[in-house]
Coordinates of C-alpha atoms in Angstrom, one line a residue:
D1 CA -126.9 -168.8 -179.3
V2 CA -126.4 -171.5 -176.6
S3 CA -128.6 -172.8 -173.8
I4 CA -127.3 -175.5 -171.4
V5 CA -129.3 -177.0 -168.6
M6 CA -127.5 -179.9 -166.8
D7 CA -127.8 -182.0 -163.7
A8 CA -125.2 -184.6 -163.0
S9 CA -124.2 -186.7 -159.9
G10 CA -122.1 -189.7 -159.1
P11 CA -120.2 -191.5 -156.5
S12 CA -116.7 -190.4 -157.6
L13 CA -115.7 -187.1 -159.3
G14 CA -112.1 -188.3 -159.3
R15 CA -113.0 -191.4 -161.4
V16 CA -115.1 -189.3 -163.9
L17 CA -112.3 -186.7 -164.3
S18 CA -109.7 -189.5 -164.9
Y19 CA -111.6 -190.3 -168.1
F20 CA -110.6 -186.8 -169.3
G21 CA -107.0 -187.1 -168.3
V22 CA -107.4 -185.3 -165.0
D23 CA -105.8 -187.6 -162.4
R24 CA -105.1 -187.4 -158.7
V25 CA -108.5 -185.9 -157.7
S26 CA -109.8 -187.4 -154.5
D27 CA -112.7 -189.9 -154.7
A28 CA -115.8 -188.2 -153.3
P29 CA -119.5 -188.1 -154.4
F30 CA -120.4 -185.1 -156.5
E31 CA -123.4 -183.2 -157.8
I32 CA -123.4 -180.6 -160.5
A33 CA -126.3 -178.3 -161.6
L34 CA -125.9 -175.7 -164.4
N35 CA -128.3 -173.4 -166.1
L36 CA -126.4 -171.2 -168.7
Q37 CA -127.6 -169.2 -171.6
K38 CA -125.7 -167.1 -174.2
V39 CA -127.7 -165.0 -176.6
G40 CA -125.6 -162.7 -178.8
T41 CA -123.3 -161.0 -176.3
A42 CA -125.5 -161.6 -173.3
L43 CA -124.3 -164.4 -171.0
T44 CA -126.5 -165.6 -168.1
V45 CA -125.5 -168.2 -165.6
G46 CA -128.7 -168.6 -163.7
N47 CA -127.2 -171.2 -161.5
L48 CA -124.0 -173.2 -161.2
G49 CA -123.8 -175.4 -158.2
V50 CA -121.2 -178.0 -157.5
T51 CA -120.9 -180.2 -154.5
F52 CA -117.8 -182.3 -154.2
G53 CA -117.7 -184.3 -151.0
D54 CA -118.1 -181.6 -148.3
S55 CA -117.0 -178.7 -150.6
L56 CA -119.5 -176.4 -152.1
F57 CA -119.2 -174.1 -155.2
A58 CA -122.1 -171.8 -156.2
A59 CA -122.1 -169.1 -158.9
Q60 CA -124.6 -166.8 -160.6
A61 CA -123.8 -164.2 -163.3
E62 CA -125.2 -161.9 -165.9
A63 CA -123.0 -160.2 -168.4
P64 CA -125.0 -158.3 -171.1
N65 CA -121.8 -157.4 -173.1
F66 CA -119.7 -160.5 -172.6
P67 CA -116.7 -160.7 -172.5
A68 CA -116.7 -157.1 -171.3
L69 CA -117.7 -156.7 -167.7
T70 CA -119.7 -153.5 -168.3
G71 CA -123.2 -154.0 -166.8
A72 CA -122.2 -157.4 -165.4
T73 CA -123.1 -158.8 -162.0
A74 CA -121.6 -162.0 -160.6
S75 CA -121.4 -163.8 -157.4
I76 CA -119.2 -166.8 -156.7
D77 CA -118.8 -168.7 -153.4
F78 CA -116.5 -171.7 -152.9
S79 CA -115.8 -173.3 -149.5
G80 CA -115.1 -176.5 -147.8
P81 CA -113.5 -178.2 -144.8
R82 CA -110.4 -179.7 -146.5
I83 CA -108.7 -177.9 -149.4
E84 CA -106.2 -180.8 -149.7
H85 CA -109.0 -182.8 -151.4
L86 CA -109.0 -180.2 -154.2
R87 CA -105.3 -179.3 -154.5
Y88 CA -104.6 -180.9 -157.9
L89 CA -107.9 -179.8 -159.4
L90 CA -107.3 -176.2 -158.3
G91 CA -103.6 -176.1 -158.9
I92 CA -102.8 -175.2 -155.2
P93 CA -99.4 -176.5 -153.9
G94 CA -99.3 -179.0 -151.1
V95 CA -98.8 -176.5 -148.3
A96 CA -102.5 -175.5 -148.3
T97 CA -104.5 -177.6 -145.8
G98 CA -107.7 -177.5 -143.8
P99 CA -110.7 -175.2 -144.3
F100 CA -110.9 -172.8 -147.2
H101 CA -113.3 -170.1 -148.4
A102 CA -113.2 -168.0 -151.6
Q103 CA -115.8 -165.4 -152.6
L104 CA -116.1 -163.0 -155.6
D105 CA -118.7 -160.4 -156.3
V106 CA -118.8 -158.2 -159.4
R107 CA -121.2 -155.2 -159.5
E108 CA -121.2 -151.8 -161.2
D109 CA -119.8 -149.0 -159.0
E110 CA -121.4 -145.5 -158.7
L111 CA -119.7 -144.4 -162.0
G112 CA -121.1 -147.5 -164.0
K113 CA -117.7 -149.3 -164.0
P114 CA -117.4 -153.0 -163.2
A115 CA -116.2 -153.2 -159.6
L116 CA -115.1 -156.4 -158.0
R117 CA -114.4 -157.6 -154.5
T118 CA -112.9 -161.0 -153.7
T119 CA -111.8 -162.7 -150.5
M120 CA -109.8 -165.9 -150.3
Q121 CA -108.7 -167.6 -147.1
T122 CA -106.8 -170.8 -146.3
N123 CA -104.3 -171.8 -143.7
L124 CA -101.8 -169.9 -145.9
G125 CA -103.5 -166.6 -145.1
K126 CA -106.2 -164.2 -146.3
L127 CA -106.2 -162.1 -149.5
V128 CA -108.8 -159.4 -150.0
A129 CA -108.9 -157.5 -153.3
R130 CA -111.3 -154.8 -154.5
G131 CA -111.4 -152.3 -157.3
V132 CA -112.6 -151.5 -160.8
V133 CA -111.9 -153.4 -164.0
G134 CA -111.5 -151.9 -167.5
D135 CA -112.8 -153.5 -170.7
P136 CA -110.9 -156.4 -172.4
P137 CA -108.7 -157.1 -174.0
E138 CA -106.4 -154.4 -172.6
Y139 CA -108.3 -153.7 -169.3
I140 CA -107.2 -150.1 -169.5
G141 CA -108.4 -148.1 -166.4
S142 CA -108.3 -151.1 -164.1
K143 CA -107.2 -150.6 -160.5
I144 CA -107.3 -153.3 -157.9
D145 CA -106.3 -152.7 -154.3
F146 CA -105.3 -155.7 -152.2
E147 CA -104.5 -156.7 -148.7
L148 CA -102.6 -159.9 -147.8
D149 CA -102.2 -161.3 -144.3
A150 CA -100.3 -164.6 -143.9
P151 CA -98.9 -166.4 -140.9
S152 CA -95.8 -167.6 -142.8
L153 CA -93.7 -165.9 -145.5
R154 CA -91.9 -169.2 -145.9
Q155 CA -95.0 -171.0 -146.9
L156 CA -95.9 -168.3 -149.4
G157 CA -92.4 -168.6 -150.8
Q158 CA -92.8 -172.3 -151.2
I159 CA -95.8 -171.7 -153.5
A160 CA -93.7 -169.4 -155.7
G161 CA -90.7 -171.7 -155.6
I162 CA -88.6 -169.3 -153.5
A163 CA -86.6 -171.0 -150.9
Q164 CA -84.9 -169.7 -147.7
L165 CA -87.5 -167.1 -146.7
P166 CA -88.0 -166.5 -142.9
D167 CA -90.9 -168.3 -141.2
Q168 CA -92.6 -165.1 -140.0
K169 CA -95.9 -163.3 -140.4
I170 CA -96.4 -161.0 -143.4
S171 CA -98.9 -158.2 -144.1
A172 CA -98.9 -156.5 -147.4
R173 CA -101.1 -153.8 -148.9
G174 CA -100.9 -152.4 -152.4
S175 CA -102.5 -151.7 -155.8
V176 CA -102.3 -153.2 -159.3
V177 CA -102.9 -150.6 -161.9

């Protein structure tokens, strides 16, 4: 069993992370609050809040059968005015700039299966995904529908290391089963 309650703050998250070998993170004040408990297979994140400069991350979750998502609920929200301050930390290539927002919700659907909905938006476009998730480790029975709208196929190609794509809008819809 594990119980963690933590509050931390400081003038520079970049400086703190550099002590752990994570470099190139912008200097900005930060605050972290965490209340986490794991008893048997039950995991509860009563609160996880992180403020990094003007960026905000908030999460709450309950997973009675962790790591399975059966019976789980979760809510994550992450936003800020300048994603470029977080690029290295998040692993996002240099073409992402300006405001960003990401949101994830997990709840049981009407059949008792874990259902998720996520939305992510940057200057690169907007991705919406929703569907049901099977149990780990195989996740059999999962089906996620997605919608992607982006102003530039070329910029998306740069992220994937694909050169010479046309600089035009793209819309894609599909499913991952």
